[in-house]
Tab-separated table of C-alpha atoms in Angstrom:
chain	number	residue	atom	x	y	z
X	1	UNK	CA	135.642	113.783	116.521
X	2	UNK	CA	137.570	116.719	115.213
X	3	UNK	CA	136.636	115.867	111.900
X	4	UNK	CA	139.381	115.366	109.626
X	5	UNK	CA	139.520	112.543	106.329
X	6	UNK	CA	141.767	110.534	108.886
X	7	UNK	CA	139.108	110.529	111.718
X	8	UNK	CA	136.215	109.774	109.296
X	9	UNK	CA	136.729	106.180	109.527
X	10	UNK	CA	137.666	105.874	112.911
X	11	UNK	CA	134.156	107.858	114.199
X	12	UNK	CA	132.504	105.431	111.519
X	13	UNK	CA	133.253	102.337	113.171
X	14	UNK	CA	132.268	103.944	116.771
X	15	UNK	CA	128.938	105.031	115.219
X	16	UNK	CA	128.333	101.827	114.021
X	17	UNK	CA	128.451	100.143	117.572
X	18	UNK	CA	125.736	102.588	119.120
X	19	UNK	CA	128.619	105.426	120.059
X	20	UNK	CA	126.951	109.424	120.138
X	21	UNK	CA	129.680	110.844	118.339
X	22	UNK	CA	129.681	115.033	117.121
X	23	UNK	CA	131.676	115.702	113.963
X	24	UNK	CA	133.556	119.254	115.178
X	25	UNK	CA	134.130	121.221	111.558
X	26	UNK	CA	135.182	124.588	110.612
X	27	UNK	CA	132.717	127.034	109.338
X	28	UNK	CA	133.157	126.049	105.723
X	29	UNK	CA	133.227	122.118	106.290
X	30	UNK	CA	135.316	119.566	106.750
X	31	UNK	CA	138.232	118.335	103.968
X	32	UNK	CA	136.104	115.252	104.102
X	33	UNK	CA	133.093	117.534	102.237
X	34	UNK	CA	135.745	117.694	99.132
X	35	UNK	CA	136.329	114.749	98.481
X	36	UNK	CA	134.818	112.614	95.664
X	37	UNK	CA	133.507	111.015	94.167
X	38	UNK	CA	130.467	113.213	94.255
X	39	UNK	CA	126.422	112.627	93.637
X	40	UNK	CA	125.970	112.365	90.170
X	41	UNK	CA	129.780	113.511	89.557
X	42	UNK	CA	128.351	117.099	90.875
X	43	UNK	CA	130.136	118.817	93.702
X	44	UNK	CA	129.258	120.701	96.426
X	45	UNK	CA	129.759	120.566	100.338
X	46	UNK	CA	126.580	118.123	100.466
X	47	UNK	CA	127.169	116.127	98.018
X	48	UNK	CA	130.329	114.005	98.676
X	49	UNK	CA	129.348	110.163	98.833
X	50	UNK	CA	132.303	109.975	101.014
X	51	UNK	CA	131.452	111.885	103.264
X	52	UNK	CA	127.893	110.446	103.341
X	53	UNK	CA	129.889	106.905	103.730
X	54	UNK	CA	132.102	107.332	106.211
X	55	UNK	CA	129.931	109.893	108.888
X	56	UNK	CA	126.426	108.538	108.742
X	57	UNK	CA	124.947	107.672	112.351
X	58	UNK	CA	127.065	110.976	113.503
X	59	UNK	CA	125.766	114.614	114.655
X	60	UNK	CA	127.386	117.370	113.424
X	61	UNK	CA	128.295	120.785	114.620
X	62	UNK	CA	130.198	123.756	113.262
X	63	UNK	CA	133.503	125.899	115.288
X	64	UNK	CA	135.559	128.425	114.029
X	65	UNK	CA	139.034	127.197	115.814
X	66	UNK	CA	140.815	131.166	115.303
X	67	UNK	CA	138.153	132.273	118.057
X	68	UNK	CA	138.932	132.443	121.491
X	69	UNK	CA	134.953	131.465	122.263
X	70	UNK	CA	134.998	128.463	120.082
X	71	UNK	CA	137.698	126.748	121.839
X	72	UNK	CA	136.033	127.566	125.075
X	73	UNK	CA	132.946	125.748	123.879
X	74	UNK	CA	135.449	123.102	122.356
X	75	UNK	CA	136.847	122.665	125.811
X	76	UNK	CA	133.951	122.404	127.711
X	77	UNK	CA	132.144	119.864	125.119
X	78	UNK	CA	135.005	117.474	125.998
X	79	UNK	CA	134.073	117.422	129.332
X	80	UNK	CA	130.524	115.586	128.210
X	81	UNK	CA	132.087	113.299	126.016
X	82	UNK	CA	134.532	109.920	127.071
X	83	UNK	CA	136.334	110.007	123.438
X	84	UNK	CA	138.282	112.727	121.219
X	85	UNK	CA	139.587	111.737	118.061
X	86	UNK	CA	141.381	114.570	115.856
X	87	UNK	CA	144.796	114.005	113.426
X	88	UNK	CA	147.901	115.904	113.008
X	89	UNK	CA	149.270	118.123	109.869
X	90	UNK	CA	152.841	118.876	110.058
X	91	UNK	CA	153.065	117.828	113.361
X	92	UNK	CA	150.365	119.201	115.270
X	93	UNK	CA	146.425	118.393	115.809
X	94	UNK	CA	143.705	120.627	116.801
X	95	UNK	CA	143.944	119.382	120.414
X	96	UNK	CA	147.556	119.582	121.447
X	97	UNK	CA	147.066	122.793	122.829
X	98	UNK	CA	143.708	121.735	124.628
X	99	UNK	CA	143.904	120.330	128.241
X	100	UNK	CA	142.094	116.775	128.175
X	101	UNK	CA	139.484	115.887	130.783
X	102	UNK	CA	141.208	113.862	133.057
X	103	UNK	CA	139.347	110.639	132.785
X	104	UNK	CA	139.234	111.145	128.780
X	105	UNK	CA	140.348	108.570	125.780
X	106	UNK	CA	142.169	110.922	123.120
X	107	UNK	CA	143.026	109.107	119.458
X	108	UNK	CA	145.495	111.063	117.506
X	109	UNK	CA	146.010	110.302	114.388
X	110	UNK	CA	149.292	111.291	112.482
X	111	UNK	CA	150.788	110.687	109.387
X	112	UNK	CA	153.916	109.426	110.525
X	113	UNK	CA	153.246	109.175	114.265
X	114	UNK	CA	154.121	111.526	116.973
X	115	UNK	CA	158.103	110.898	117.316
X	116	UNK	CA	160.620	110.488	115.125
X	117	UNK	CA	162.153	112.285	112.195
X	118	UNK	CA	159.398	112.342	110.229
X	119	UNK	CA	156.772	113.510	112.810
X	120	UNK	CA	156.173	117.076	111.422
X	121	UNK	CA	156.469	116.044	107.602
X	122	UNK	CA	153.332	117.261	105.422
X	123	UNK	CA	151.909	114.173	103.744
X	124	UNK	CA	149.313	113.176	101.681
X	125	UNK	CA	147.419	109.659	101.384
X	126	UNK	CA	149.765	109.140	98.298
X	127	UNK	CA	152.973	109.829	99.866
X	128	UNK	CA	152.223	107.731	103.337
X	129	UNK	CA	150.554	104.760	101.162
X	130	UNK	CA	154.825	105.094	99.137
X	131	UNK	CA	156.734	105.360	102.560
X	132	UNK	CA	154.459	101.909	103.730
X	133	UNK	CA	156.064	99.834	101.115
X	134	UNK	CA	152.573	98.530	99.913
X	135	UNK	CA	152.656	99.768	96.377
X	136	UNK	CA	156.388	98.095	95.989
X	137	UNK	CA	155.131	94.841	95.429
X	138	UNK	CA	151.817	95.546	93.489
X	139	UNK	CA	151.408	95.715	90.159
X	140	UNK	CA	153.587	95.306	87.246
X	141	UNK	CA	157.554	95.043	86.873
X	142	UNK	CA	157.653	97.092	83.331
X	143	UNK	CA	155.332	99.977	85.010
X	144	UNK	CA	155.082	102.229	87.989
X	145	UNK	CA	154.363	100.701	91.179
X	146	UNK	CA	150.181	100.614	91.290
X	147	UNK	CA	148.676	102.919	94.167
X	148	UNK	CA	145.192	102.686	96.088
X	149	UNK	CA	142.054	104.299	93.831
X	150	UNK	CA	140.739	105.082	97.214
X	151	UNK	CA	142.684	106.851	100.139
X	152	UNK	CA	143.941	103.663	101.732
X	153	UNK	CA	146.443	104.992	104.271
X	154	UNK	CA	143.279	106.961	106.185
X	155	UNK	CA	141.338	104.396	106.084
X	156	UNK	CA	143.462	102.159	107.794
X	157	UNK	CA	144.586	104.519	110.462
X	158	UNK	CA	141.153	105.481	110.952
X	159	UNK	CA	139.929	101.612	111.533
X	160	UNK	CA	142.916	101.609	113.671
X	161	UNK	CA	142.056	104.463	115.694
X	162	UNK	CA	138.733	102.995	116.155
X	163	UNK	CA	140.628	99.634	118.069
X	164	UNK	CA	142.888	101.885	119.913
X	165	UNK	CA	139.663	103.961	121.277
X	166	UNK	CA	137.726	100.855	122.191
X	167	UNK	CA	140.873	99.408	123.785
X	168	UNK	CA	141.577	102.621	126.088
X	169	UNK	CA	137.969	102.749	127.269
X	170	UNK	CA	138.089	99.340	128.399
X	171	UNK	CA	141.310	100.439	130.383
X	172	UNK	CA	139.885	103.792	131.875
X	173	UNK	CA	137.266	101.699	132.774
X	174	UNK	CA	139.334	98.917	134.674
X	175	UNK	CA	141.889	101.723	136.242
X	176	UNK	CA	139.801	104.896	136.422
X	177	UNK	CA	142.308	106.897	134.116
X	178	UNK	CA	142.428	108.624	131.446
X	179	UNK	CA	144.353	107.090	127.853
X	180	UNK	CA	146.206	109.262	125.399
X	181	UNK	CA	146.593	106.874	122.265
X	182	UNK	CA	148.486	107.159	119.017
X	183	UNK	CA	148.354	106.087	115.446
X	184	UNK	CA	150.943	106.422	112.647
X	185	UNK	CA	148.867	106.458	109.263
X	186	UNK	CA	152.274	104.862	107.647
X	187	UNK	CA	152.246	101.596	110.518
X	188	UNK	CA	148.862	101.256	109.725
X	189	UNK	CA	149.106	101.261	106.147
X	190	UNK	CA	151.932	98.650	106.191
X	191	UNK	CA	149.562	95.682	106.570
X	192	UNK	CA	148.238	96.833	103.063
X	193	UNK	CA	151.656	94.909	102.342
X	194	UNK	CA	150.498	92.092	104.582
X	195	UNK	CA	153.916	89.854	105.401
X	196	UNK	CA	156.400	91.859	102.747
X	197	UNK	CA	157.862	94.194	104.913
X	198	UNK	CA	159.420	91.038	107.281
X	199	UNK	CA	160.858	89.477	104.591
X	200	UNK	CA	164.434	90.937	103.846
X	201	UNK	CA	165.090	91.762	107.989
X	202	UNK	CA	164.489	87.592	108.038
X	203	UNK	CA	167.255	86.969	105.500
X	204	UNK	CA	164.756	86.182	102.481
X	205	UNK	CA	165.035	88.282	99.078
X	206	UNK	CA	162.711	91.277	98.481
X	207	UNK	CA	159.593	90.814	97.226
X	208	UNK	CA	159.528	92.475	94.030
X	209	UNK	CA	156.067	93.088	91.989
X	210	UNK	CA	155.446	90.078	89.643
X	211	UNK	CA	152.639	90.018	87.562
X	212	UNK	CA	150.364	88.981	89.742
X	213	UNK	CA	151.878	85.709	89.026
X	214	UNK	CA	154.434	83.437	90.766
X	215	UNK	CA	157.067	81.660	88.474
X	216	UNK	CA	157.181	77.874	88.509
X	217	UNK	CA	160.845	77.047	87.457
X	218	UNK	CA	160.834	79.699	84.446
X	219	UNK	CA	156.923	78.971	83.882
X	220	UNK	CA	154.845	82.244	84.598
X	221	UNK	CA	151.615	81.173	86.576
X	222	UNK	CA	148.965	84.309	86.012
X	223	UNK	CA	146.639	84.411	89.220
X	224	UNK	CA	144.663	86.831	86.707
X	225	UNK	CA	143.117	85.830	83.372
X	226	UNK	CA	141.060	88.459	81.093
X	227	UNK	CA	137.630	87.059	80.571
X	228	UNK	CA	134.838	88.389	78.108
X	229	UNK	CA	133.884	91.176	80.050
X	230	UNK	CA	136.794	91.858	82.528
X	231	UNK	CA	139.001	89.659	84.549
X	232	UNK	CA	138.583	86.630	86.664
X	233	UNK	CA	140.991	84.916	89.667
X	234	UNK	CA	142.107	81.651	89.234
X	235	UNK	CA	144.591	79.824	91.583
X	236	UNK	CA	146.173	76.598	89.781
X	237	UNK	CA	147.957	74.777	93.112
X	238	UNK	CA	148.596	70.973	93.513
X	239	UNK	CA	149.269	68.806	96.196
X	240	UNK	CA	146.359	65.957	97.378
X	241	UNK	CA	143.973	68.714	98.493
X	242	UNK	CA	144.388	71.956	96.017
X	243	UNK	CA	145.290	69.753	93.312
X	244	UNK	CA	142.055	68.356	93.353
X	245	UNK	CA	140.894	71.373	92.084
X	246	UNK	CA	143.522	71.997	89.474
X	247	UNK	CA	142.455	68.547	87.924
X	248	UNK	CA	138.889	69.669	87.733
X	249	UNK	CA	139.527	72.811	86.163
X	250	UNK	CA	141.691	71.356	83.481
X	251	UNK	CA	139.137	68.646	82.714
X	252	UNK	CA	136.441	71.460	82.204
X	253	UNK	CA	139.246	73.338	79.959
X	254	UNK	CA	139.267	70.328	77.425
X	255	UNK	CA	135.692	69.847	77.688
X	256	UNK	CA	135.369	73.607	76.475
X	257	UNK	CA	138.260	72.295	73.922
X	258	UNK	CA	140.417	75.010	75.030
X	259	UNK	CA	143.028	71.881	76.114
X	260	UNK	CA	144.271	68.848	74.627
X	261	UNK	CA	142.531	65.943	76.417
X	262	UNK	CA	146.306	64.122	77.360
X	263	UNK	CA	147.181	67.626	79.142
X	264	UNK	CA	143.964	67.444	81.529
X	265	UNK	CA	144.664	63.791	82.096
X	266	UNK	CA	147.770	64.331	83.961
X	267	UNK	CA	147.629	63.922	87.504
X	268	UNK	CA	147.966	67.359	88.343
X	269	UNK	CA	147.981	66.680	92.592
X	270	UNK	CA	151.031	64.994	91.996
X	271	UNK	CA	152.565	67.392	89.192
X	272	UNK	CA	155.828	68.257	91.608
X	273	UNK	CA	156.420	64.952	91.890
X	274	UNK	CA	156.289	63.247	88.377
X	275	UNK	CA	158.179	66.371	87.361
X	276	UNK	CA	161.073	65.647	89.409
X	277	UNK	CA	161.037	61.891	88.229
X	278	UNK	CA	160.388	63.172	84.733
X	279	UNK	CA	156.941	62.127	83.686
X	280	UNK	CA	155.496	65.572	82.842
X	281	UNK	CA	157.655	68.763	82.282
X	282	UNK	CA	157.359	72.497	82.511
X	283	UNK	CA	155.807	72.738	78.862
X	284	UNK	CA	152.713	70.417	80.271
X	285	UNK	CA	152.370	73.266	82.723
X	286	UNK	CA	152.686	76.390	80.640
X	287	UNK	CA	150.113	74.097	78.122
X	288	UNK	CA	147.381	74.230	80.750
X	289	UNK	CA	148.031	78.448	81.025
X	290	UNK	CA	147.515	79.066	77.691
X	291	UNK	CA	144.171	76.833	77.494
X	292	UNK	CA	143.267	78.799	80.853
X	293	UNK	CA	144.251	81.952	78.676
X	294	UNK	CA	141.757	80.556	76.150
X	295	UNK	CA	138.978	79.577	77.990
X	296	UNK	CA	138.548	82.901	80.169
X	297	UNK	CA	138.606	84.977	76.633
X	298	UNK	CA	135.420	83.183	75.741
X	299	UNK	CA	133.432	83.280	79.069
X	300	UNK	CA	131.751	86.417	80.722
X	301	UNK	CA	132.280	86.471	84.591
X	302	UNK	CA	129.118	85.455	85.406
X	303	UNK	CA	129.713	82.441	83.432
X	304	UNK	CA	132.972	81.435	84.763
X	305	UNK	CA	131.550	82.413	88.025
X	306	UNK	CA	128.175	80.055	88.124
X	307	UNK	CA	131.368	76.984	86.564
X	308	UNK	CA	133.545	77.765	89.349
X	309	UNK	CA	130.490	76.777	92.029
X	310	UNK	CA	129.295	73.946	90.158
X	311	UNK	CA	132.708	72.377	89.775
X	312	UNK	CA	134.763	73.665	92.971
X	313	UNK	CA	137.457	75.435	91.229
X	314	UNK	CA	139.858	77.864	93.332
X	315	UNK	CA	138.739	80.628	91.289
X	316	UNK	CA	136.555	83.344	91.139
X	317	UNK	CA	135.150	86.666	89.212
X	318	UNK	CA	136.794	89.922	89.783
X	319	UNK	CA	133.896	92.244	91.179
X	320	UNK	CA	133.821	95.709	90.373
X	321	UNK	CA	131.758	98.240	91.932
X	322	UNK	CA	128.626	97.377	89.807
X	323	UNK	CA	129.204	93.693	90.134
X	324	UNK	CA	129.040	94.409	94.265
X	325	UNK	CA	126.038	96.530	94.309
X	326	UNK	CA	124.200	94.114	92.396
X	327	UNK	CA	125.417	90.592	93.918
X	328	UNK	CA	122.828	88.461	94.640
X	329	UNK	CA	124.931	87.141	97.895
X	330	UNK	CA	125.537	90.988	99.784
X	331	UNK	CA	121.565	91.704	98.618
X	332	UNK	CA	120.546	88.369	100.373
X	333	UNK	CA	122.574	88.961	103.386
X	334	UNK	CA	121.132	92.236	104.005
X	335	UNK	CA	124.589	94.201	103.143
X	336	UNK	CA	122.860	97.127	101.637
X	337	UNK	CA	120.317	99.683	103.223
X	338	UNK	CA	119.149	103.513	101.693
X	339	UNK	CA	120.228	106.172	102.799
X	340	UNK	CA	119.074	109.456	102.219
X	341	UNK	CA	122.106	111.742	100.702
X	342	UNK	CA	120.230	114.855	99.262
X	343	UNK	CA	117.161	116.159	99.732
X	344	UNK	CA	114.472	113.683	98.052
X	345	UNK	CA	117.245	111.150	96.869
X	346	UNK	CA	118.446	108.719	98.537
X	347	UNK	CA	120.558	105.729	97.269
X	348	UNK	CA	121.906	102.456	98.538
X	349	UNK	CA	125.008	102.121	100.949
X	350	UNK	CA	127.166	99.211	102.815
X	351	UNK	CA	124.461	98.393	105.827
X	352	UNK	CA	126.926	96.985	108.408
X	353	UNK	CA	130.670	96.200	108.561
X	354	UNK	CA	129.797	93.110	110.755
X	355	UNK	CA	127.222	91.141	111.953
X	356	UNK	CA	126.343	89.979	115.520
X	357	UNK	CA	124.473	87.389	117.873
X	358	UNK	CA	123.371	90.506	120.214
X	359	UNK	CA	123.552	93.336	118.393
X	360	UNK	CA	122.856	94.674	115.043
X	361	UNK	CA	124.399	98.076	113.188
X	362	UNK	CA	121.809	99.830	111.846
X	363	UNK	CA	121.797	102.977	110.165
X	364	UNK	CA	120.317	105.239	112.421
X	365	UNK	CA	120.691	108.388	110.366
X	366	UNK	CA	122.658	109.934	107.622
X	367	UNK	CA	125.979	111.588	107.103
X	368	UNK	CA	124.882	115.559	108.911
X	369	UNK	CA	124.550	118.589	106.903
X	370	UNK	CA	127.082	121.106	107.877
X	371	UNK	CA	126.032	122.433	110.914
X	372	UNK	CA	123.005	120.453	111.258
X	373	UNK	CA	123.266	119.881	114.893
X	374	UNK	CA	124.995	122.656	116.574
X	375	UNK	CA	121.527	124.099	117.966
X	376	UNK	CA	120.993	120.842	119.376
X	377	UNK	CA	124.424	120.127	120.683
X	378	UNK	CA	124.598	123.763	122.452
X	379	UNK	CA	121.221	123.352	124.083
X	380	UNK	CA	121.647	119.556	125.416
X	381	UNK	CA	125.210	119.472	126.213
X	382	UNK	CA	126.110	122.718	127.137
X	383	UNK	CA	123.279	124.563	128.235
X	384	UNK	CA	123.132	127.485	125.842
X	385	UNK	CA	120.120	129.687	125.394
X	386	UNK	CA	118.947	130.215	122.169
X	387	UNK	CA	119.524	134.406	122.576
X	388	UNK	CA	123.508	132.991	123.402
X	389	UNK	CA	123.324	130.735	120.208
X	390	UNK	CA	122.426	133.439	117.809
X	391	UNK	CA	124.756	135.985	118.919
X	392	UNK	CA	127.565	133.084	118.847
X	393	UNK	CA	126.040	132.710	114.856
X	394	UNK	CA	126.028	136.667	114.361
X	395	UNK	CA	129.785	136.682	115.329
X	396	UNK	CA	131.007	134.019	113.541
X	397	UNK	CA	132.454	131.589	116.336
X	398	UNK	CA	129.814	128.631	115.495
């Protein structure tokens, strides 16, 4: 893995499933070092908890790219190795000029893919997550589209990466030949606007950001209510199934008397249809919203949380980070594990991104130190002599 923010993720998930993969950074560390948010809102180039999140399980080895020795090193490491994985800025990625082992699976990442107009454009995470079309239909239709508080666009491509890698193995393996596979950051980041982007090529109207609402004939619906201490998820539906649990939830709105009892009698299931023959009307609808309104002000999460088990309601507490670290459901199911991320500290991280029959993702060991491993690497791989790896140190090349 050349390491790059855009690999990160890709040589995660391949670390995960029991790959040996080498983090390749420059003398001074990868971008990925910089980025934050940082132990104990510190920085420095060992102290970047994403880093630490997205490389642990990986070796790491320093290469200063300008020097004609460090490529050749670069070029013979490939040889030992079935995967490369390195991204593009403006255009070009620290490979293109290298040639590939023949039988070799390269991943390159780019922005906006390899072809095309916008092949060479300098990007950031911000301006691929715009050009995806995900932020168009989030957030609110009085205020500037809402972006990604983490760098959504790599993460995706990297994940995708990490498919197209596994995928090309499996075909060098069937046909004995090498793959050369590529990723556009933008493509992957369009699922962030899951089916959106089909929608006006199919003849239907845009989707425009709403809210997070949907409007019932002129009645706004909130999917998000503000509770006591921050916001919870609740989906009123109807129809014999979902309405089932609209009826429940409005009968534990009047028993909180945050709704007139004649409002939670209605038969909310088949709302659509005694609207249409006029037994209820819209302002029996936007009645039940307001009591919702109501009833979330006075409840913590946890409160509506432990209600929405005990009575079945399609609804649920909006977690933030603290509320995830400290769920009683991840801690039961094993999600978390320490990890060591300084020298005497270590803190709890995301144990596994899946778990299997045969085979469990452990953390085998953390993010490396810059440099950590390039002794190592040298010796194993390539056959260096310890006299060759200090005058490669005393000139600068590793």
């Amino acid at each position: 893995e050349i390491s790059a923010p855009e690999t990160m993720q890709a040589g995660n998930v391949l670390a995960a499933l029991g790959a040996d993969v080498v983090v390749v950074e420059p003398l001074s560390g990868s971008a990925g070092r910089r980025m934050e948010p940082f132990l104990d809102e510190i920085p420095g180039i060992e102290r970047s908890l994403t880093w630490h999140a997205l490389n642990r399980n990986k070796r790491g080895i320093t290469l200063d790219m300008h020097s004609a020795d460090a490529r050749e090193l670069l070029s013979s490491l490939l040889a030992k190795f079935d995967v490369a994985l390195d991204a593009a800025t403006n255009g070009v990625a620290p490979l293109d000029n290298f040639t590939i082992p023949e039988k070799m699976v390269r991943i390159r990442i780019a922005p906006f893919g390899h072809s095309g107009p916008k092949s060479a454009y300098a990007s950031s995470d911000l301006t691929v997550m715009a050009a995806s079309g995900a932020p168009g239909v989030t957030g609110d239709p009085d205020r500037p589209p809402l972006f990604f508080p983490v760098p959504q666009a790599m993460l995706e491509a990297g994940s995708d990466a990490a498919i197209a890698a596994l995928a090309a193995i499996v075909a060098r393996d069937r046909d004995g030949l090498g793959q050369n596979g590529h990723v556009s950051a933008r493509i992957a980041a369009m699922m962030s606007a899951m089916s959106h982007h089909l929608g006006p090529p199919s003849g239907n109207p845009e989707t425009t950001r709403n809210y997070g609402a949907m409007m019932i004939a002129g009645v706004q619906v909130p999917s998000m209510y503000e509770c006591a201490d921050g916001f919870v998820m609740i989906s009123i539906a109807f129809g014999p199934v979902f309405g089932q649990m609209t009826q429940r939830l409005a009968k534990w709105t009047a028993d909180e008397n945050h709704l007139a009892r004649n409002i939670a009698e209605i038969s909310w299931p088949s709302f659509f249809t005694d609207l249409a023959q006029k037994k209820v009307s819209l302002a029996d609808l936007g009645a039940l919203v307001e009591g919702l309104k109501s009833l979330t002000r006075h409840k913590t999460k946890a409160e509506f949380g432990a209600a929405a088990r005990k009575l079945g309601l399609l609804a649920s507490p909006v977690f933030n980070m603290k509320d995830v670290a400290e769920s009683a459901q991840y801690r039961e199911r094993g999600l978390f594990t320490s990890v060591a991320v300084a020298p005497g500290r270590e803190i709890d991280v995301p144990s596994r991104f899946a778990q299997f029959s045969n085979f469990s993702i452990e953390t085998r060991r953390p993010a490396p130190m810059l440099s950590e491993h390039t002794v190592e690497i040298l010796e194993a791989h390539l056959g260096l002599s310890r006299v060759e790896i200090q005058a490669l140190f005393a000139h600068a090349v590793i």
